[in-house]
GROMACS .gro file of N, CA and C in nm:
model
  273
    1PHE      N    1   3.889  -3.427  -3.656
    1PHE     CA    2   3.944  -3.374  -3.532
    1PHE      C    3   4.090  -3.332  -3.549
    2ASN      N    4   4.172  -3.420  -3.607
    2ASN     CA    5   4.314  -3.390  -3.621
    2ASN      C    6   4.338  -3.264  -3.704
    3VAL      N    7   4.254  -3.242  -3.804
    3VAL     CA    8   4.269  -3.120  -3.884
    3VAL      C    9   4.248  -2.998  -3.796
    4GLY      N   10   4.154  -3.006  -3.701
    4GLY     CA   11   4.134  -2.896  -3.606
    4GLY      C   12   4.257  -2.870  -3.523
    5VAL      N   13   4.323  -2.976  -3.479
    5VAL     CA   14   4.448  -2.962  -3.402
    5VAL      C   15   4.553  -2.893  -3.487
    6PHE      N   16   4.564  -2.933  -3.614
    6PHE     CA   17   4.662  -2.869  -3.703
    6PHE      C   18   4.636  -2.720  -3.715
    7TYR      N   19   4.508  -2.683  -3.731
    7TYR     CA   20   4.475  -2.540  -3.742
    7TYR      C   21   4.499  -2.467  -3.611
    8GLU      N   22   4.470  -2.531  -3.499
    8GLU     CA   23   4.491  -2.464  -3.371
    8GLU      C   24   4.640  -2.443  -3.344
    9ASP      N   25   4.719  -2.545  -3.372
    9ASP     CA   26   4.863  -2.538  -3.346
    9ASP      C   27   4.940  -2.460  -3.451
   10GLY      N   28   4.890  -2.462  -3.574
   10GLY     CA   29   4.962  -2.395  -3.682
   10GLY      C   30   5.089  -2.467  -3.723
   11THR      N   31   5.098  -2.596  -3.696
   11THR     CA   32   5.220  -2.669  -3.728
   11THR      C   33   5.221  -2.724  -3.870
   12VAL      N   34   5.107  -2.765  -3.922
   12VAL     CA   35   5.099  -2.824  -4.055
   12VAL      C   36   5.038  -2.726  -4.154
   13VAL      N   37   4.944  -2.646  -4.107
   13VAL     CA   38   4.879  -2.542  -4.188
   13VAL      C   39   4.890  -2.411  -4.111
   14ALA      N   40   4.858  -2.302  -4.177
   14ALA     CA   41   4.861  -2.172  -4.110
   14ALA      C   42   4.762  -2.173  -3.993
   15GLN      N   43   4.803  -2.119  -3.881
   15GLN     CA   44   4.720  -2.116  -3.760
   15GLN      C   45   4.592  -2.039  -3.789
   16ASN      N   46   4.477  -2.099  -3.751
   16ASN     CA   47   4.349  -2.036  -3.777
   16ASN      C   48   4.248  -2.094  -3.677
   17ASP      N   49   4.221  -2.019  -3.571
   17ASP     CA   50   4.132  -2.068  -3.466
   17ASP      C   51   3.991  -2.094  -3.514
   18ALA      N   52   3.940  -2.012  -3.605
   18ALA     CA   53   3.804  -2.033  -3.655
   18ALA      C   54   3.793  -2.166  -3.730
   19GLU      N   55   3.895  -2.201  -3.808
   19GLU     CA   56   3.895  -2.329  -3.878
   19GLU      C   57   3.909  -2.444  -3.779
   20ALA      N   58   3.990  -2.425  -3.676
   20ALA     CA   59   4.004  -2.528  -3.572
   20ALA      C   60   3.868  -2.555  -3.508
   21VAL      N   61   3.796  -2.449  -3.476
   21VAL     CA   62   3.663  -2.464  -3.416
   21VAL      C   63   3.570  -2.539  -3.510
   22ARG      N   64   3.576  -2.506  -3.637
   22ARG     CA   65   3.490  -2.572  -3.736
   22ARG      C   66   3.514  -2.724  -3.736
   23TRP      N   67   3.639  -2.765  -3.737
   23TRP     CA   68   3.672  -2.907  -3.739
   23TRP      C   69   3.643  -2.974  -3.605
   24TYR      N   70   3.669  -2.905  -3.495
   24TYR     CA   71   3.636  -2.961  -3.364
   24TYR      C   72   3.485  -2.984  -3.353
   25ARG      N   73   3.407  -2.888  -3.402
   25ARG     CA   74   3.261  -2.900  -3.392
   25ARG      C   75   3.210  -3.020  -3.472
   26LEU      N   76   3.268  -3.043  -3.590
   26LEU     CA   77   3.228  -3.158  -3.670
   26LEU      C   78   3.247  -3.288  -3.592
   27ALA      N   79   3.360  -3.300  -3.526
   27ALA     CA   80   3.388  -3.421  -3.448
   27ALA      C   81   3.309  -3.422  -3.318
   28ALA      N   82   3.296  -3.307  -3.256
   28ALA     CA   83   3.224  -3.298  -3.128
   28ALA      C   84   3.077  -3.334  -3.146
   29ASP      N   85   3.018  -3.290  -3.256
   29ASP     CA   86   2.878  -3.321  -3.283
   29ASP      C   87   2.855  -3.470  -3.303
   30GLN      N   88   2.961  -3.544  -3.334
   30GLN     CA   89   2.953  -3.689  -3.349
   30GLN      C   90   2.985  -3.762  -3.218
   31GLY      N   91   3.006  -3.684  -3.110
   31GLY     CA   92   3.026  -3.743  -2.979
   31GLY      C   93   3.171  -3.771  -2.943
   32TYR      N   94   3.266  -3.719  -3.019
   32TYR     CA   95   3.408  -3.743  -2.991
   32TYR      C   96   3.452  -3.657  -2.872
   33ALA      N   97   3.481  -3.722  -2.760
   33ALA     CA   98   3.504  -3.651  -2.634
   33ALA      C   99   3.621  -3.554  -2.641
   34THR      N  100   3.730  -3.591  -2.704
   34THR     CA  101   3.846  -3.502  -2.712
   34THR      C  102   3.811  -3.374  -2.787
   35ALA      N  103   3.734  -3.388  -2.895
   35ALA     CA  104   3.691  -3.271  -2.971
   35ALA      C  105   3.596  -3.185  -2.888
   36GLN      N  106   3.508  -3.248  -2.812
   36GLN     CA  107   3.417  -3.173  -2.725
   36GLN      C  108   3.496  -3.093  -2.623
   37CYS      N  109   3.599  -3.154  -2.566
   37CYS     CA  110   3.682  -3.084  -2.469
   37CYS      C  111   3.755  -2.967  -2.536
   38ASN      N  112   3.816  -2.991  -2.652
   38ASN     CA  113   3.888  -2.885  -2.721
   38ASN      C  114   3.794  -2.771  -2.759
   39LEU      N  115   3.674  -2.804  -2.803
   39LEU     CA  116   3.576  -2.701  -2.838
   39LEU      C  117   3.539  -2.621  -2.714
   40GLY      N  118   3.519  -2.689  -2.602
   40GLY     CA  119   3.492  -2.620  -2.477
   40GLY      C  120   3.604  -2.525  -2.438
   41LEU      N  121   3.727  -2.568  -2.459
   41LEU     CA  122   3.841  -2.482  -2.428
   41LEU      C  123   3.846  -2.361  -2.521
   42CYS      N  124   3.808  -2.378  -2.647
   42CYS     CA  125   3.802  -2.265  -2.739
   42CYS      C  126   3.702  -2.161  -2.691
   43TYR      N  127   3.584  -2.208  -2.648
   43TYR     CA  128   3.485  -2.115  -2.593
   43TYR      C  129   3.536  -2.049  -2.465
   44ARG      N  130   3.609  -2.122  -2.387
   44ARG     CA  131   3.662  -2.065  -2.262
   44ARG      C  132   3.762  -1.953  -2.290
   45ARG      N  133   3.846  -1.972  -2.393
   45ARG     CA  134   3.949  -1.873  -2.427
   45ARG      C  135   3.899  -1.767  -2.525
   46GLY      N  136   3.787  -1.795  -2.592
   46GLY     CA  137   3.742  -1.704  -2.698
   46GLY      C  138   3.831  -1.717  -2.821
   47ALA      N  139   3.877  -1.839  -2.848
   47ALA     CA  140   3.964  -1.865  -2.962
   47ALA      C  141   3.882  -1.920  -3.078
   48GLY      N  142   3.863  -1.838  -3.181
   48GLY     CA  143   3.786  -1.880  -3.297
   48GLY      C  144   3.636  -1.864  -3.281
   49VAL      N  145   3.593  -1.835  -3.162
   49VAL     CA  146   3.452  -1.809  -3.128
   49VAL      C  147   3.451  -1.700  -3.022
   50SER      N  148   3.335  -1.641  -3.000
   50SER     CA  149   3.323  -1.544  -2.892
   50SER      C  150   3.334  -1.617  -2.759
   51HIS      N  151   3.398  -1.554  -2.663
   51HIS     CA  152   3.409  -1.612  -2.529
   51HIS      C  153   3.269  -1.636  -2.475
   52ASP      N  154   3.245  -1.759  -2.428
   52ASP     CA  155   3.115  -1.795  -2.374
   52ASP      C  156   3.137  -1.903  -2.268
   53ALA      N  157   3.141  -1.862  -2.142
   53ALA     CA  158   3.172  -1.955  -2.033
   53ALA      C  159   3.068  -2.065  -2.021
   54ALA      N  160   2.941  -2.032  -2.040
   54ALA     CA  161   2.835  -2.133  -2.029
   54ALA      C  162   2.846  -2.236  -2.140
   55GLU      N  163   2.875  -2.191  -2.262
   55GLU     CA  164   2.892  -2.285  -2.374
   55GLU      C  165   3.017  -2.370  -2.353
   56SER      N  166   3.119  -2.311  -2.297
   56SER     CA  167   3.240  -2.387  -2.263
   56SER      C  168   3.206  -2.502  -2.168
   57VAL      N  169   3.132  -2.470  -2.064
   57VAL     CA  170   3.094  -2.572  -1.966
   57VAL      C  171   3.007  -2.680  -2.030
   58ARG      N  172   2.919  -2.641  -2.119
   58ARG     CA  173   2.832  -2.739  -2.186
   58ARG      C  174   2.915  -2.843  -2.260
   59TRP      N  175   3.013  -2.798  -2.338
   59TRP     CA  176   3.097  -2.892  -2.413
   59TRP      C  177   3.189  -2.971  -2.321
   60LEU      N  178   3.243  -2.906  -2.220
   60LEU     CA  179   3.329  -2.977  -2.126
   60LEU      C  180   3.251  -3.087  -2.053
   61ARG      N  181   3.127  -3.057  -2.017
   61ARG     CA  182   3.044  -3.156  -1.947
   61ARG      C  183   3.016  -3.278  -2.036
   62LEU      N  184   2.990  -3.254  -2.165
   62LEU     CA  185   2.967  -3.366  -2.256
   62LEU      C  186   3.088  -3.458  -2.261
   63ALA      N  187   3.206  -3.399  -2.267
   63ALA     CA  188   3.328  -3.479  -2.270
   63ALA      C  189   3.354  -3.545  -2.135
   64ALA      N  190   3.333  -3.472  -2.028
   64ALA     CA  191   3.356  -3.526  -1.893
   64ALA      C  192   3.263  -3.643  -1.865
   65ASP      N  193   3.139  -3.632  -1.911
   65ASP     CA  194   3.041  -3.739  -1.889
   65ASP      C  195   3.080  -3.868  -1.961
   66GLN      N  196   3.166  -3.857  -2.060
   66GLN     CA  197   3.216  -3.975  -2.131
   66GLN      C  198   3.343  -4.030  -2.066
   67GLY      N  199   3.386  -3.965  -1.957
   67GLY     CA  200   3.504  -4.013  -1.886
   67GLY      C  201   3.635  -3.951  -1.932
   68TYR      N  202   3.628  -3.846  -2.013
   68TYR     CA  203   3.750  -3.782  -2.062
   68TYR      C  204   3.813  -3.700  -1.949
   69ALA      N  205   3.929  -3.746  -1.902
   69ALA     CA  206   3.991  -3.689  -1.781
   69ALA      C  207   4.026  -3.541  -1.796
   70GLY      N  208   4.075  -3.500  -1.911
   70GLY     CA  209   4.111  -3.359  -1.930
   70GLY      C  210   3.991  -3.268  -1.912
   71ALA      N  211   3.876  -3.311  -1.962
   71ALA     CA  212   3.754  -3.233  -1.946
   71ALA      C  213   3.707  -3.234  -1.801
   72GLN      N  214   3.724  -3.348  -1.734
   72GLN     CA  215   3.683  -3.358  -1.594
   72GLN      C  216   3.763  -3.261  -1.507
   73VAL      N  217   3.893  -3.254  -1.531
   73VAL     CA  218   3.979  -3.163  -1.454
   73VAL      C  219   3.939  -3.018  -1.481
   74THR      N  220   3.923  -2.984  -1.609
   74THR     CA  221   3.889  -2.847  -1.645
   74THR      C  222   3.751  -2.809  -1.592
   75LEU      N  223   3.656  -2.900  -1.600
   75LEU     CA  224   3.522  -2.874  -1.548
   75LEU      C  225   3.528  -2.853  -1.397
   76GLY      N  226   3.609  -2.932  -1.329
   76GLY     CA  227   3.628  -2.913  -1.185
   76GLY      C  228   3.683  -2.775  -1.153
   77MET      N  229   3.776  -2.726  -1.235
   77MET     CA  230   3.829  -2.591  -1.213
   77MET      C  231   3.721  -2.486  -1.237
   78CYS      N  232   3.632  -2.512  -1.333
   78CYS     CA  233   3.521  -2.419  -1.356
   78CYS      C  234   3.434  -2.409  -1.232
   79TYR      N  235   3.402  -2.524  -1.171
   79TYR     CA  236   3.321  -2.522  -1.049
   79TYR      C  237   3.398  -2.458  -0.933
   80GLU      N  238   3.525  -2.484  -0.925
   80GLU     CA  239   3.606  -2.428  -0.817
   80GLU      C  240   3.607  -2.275  -0.823
   81ASN      N  241   3.613  -2.222  -0.945
   81ASN     CA  242   3.629  -2.078  -0.963
   81ASN      C  243   3.502  -2.007  -1.008
   82GLY      N  244   3.392  -2.081  -1.027
   82GLY     CA  245   3.268  -2.019  -1.070
   82GLY      C  246   3.274  -1.965  -1.212
   83LEU      N  247   3.335  -2.040  -1.303
   83LEU     CA  248   3.348  -1.997  -1.442
   83LEU      C  249   3.244  -2.067  -1.528
   84GLY      N  250   3.138  -1.998  -1.561
   84GLY     CA  251   3.031  -2.055  -1.642
   84GLY      C  252   2.930  -2.135  -1.563
   85VAL      N  253   2.956  -2.152  -1.435
   85VAL     CA  254   2.867  -2.224  -1.342
   85VAL      C  255   2.875  -2.154  -1.207
   86ASP      N  256   2.778  -2.181  -1.122
   86ASP     CA  257   2.788  -2.129  -0.986
   86ASP      C  258   2.904  -2.199  -0.915
   87GLN      N  259   2.978  -2.123  -0.839
   87GLN     CA  260   3.091  -2.182  -0.766
   87GLN      C  261   3.038  -2.289  -0.671
   88ASP      N  262   3.101  -2.406  -0.676
   88ASP     CA  263   3.055  -2.520  -0.597
   88ASP      C  264   3.175  -2.609  -0.568
   89HIS      N  265   3.228  -2.599  -0.448
   89HIS     CA  266   3.348  -2.675  -0.412
   89HIS      C  267   3.319  -2.823  -0.396
   90VAL      N  268   3.194  -2.859  -0.373
   90VAL     CA  269   3.159  -3.000  -0.360
   90VAL      C  270   3.154  -3.065  -0.498
   91GLU      N  271   3.093  -2.997  -0.592
   91GLU     CA  272   3.080  -3.050  -0.728
   91GLU      C  273   3.216  -3.069  -0.789
   0.00000   0.00000   0.00000
């Protein structure tokens, strides 16, 4: 996961969104909520992957379901604005 952060930020290694996504996915596939959230954000921005709002929501939901607050907030904004999901102010 941390290697993905380094690639996304470009502070320790040259900035490379595709490599960040690769490392985030490795950790996300193992259930690491922070990596799932970061991967969801990459899909939301189209950073290192093609923009895909539905895939973004999928990863954000996995992290949110584990109680990761950052993903919960972002997922709430998706519902508020209808990004990758039907707009739902109750949800």
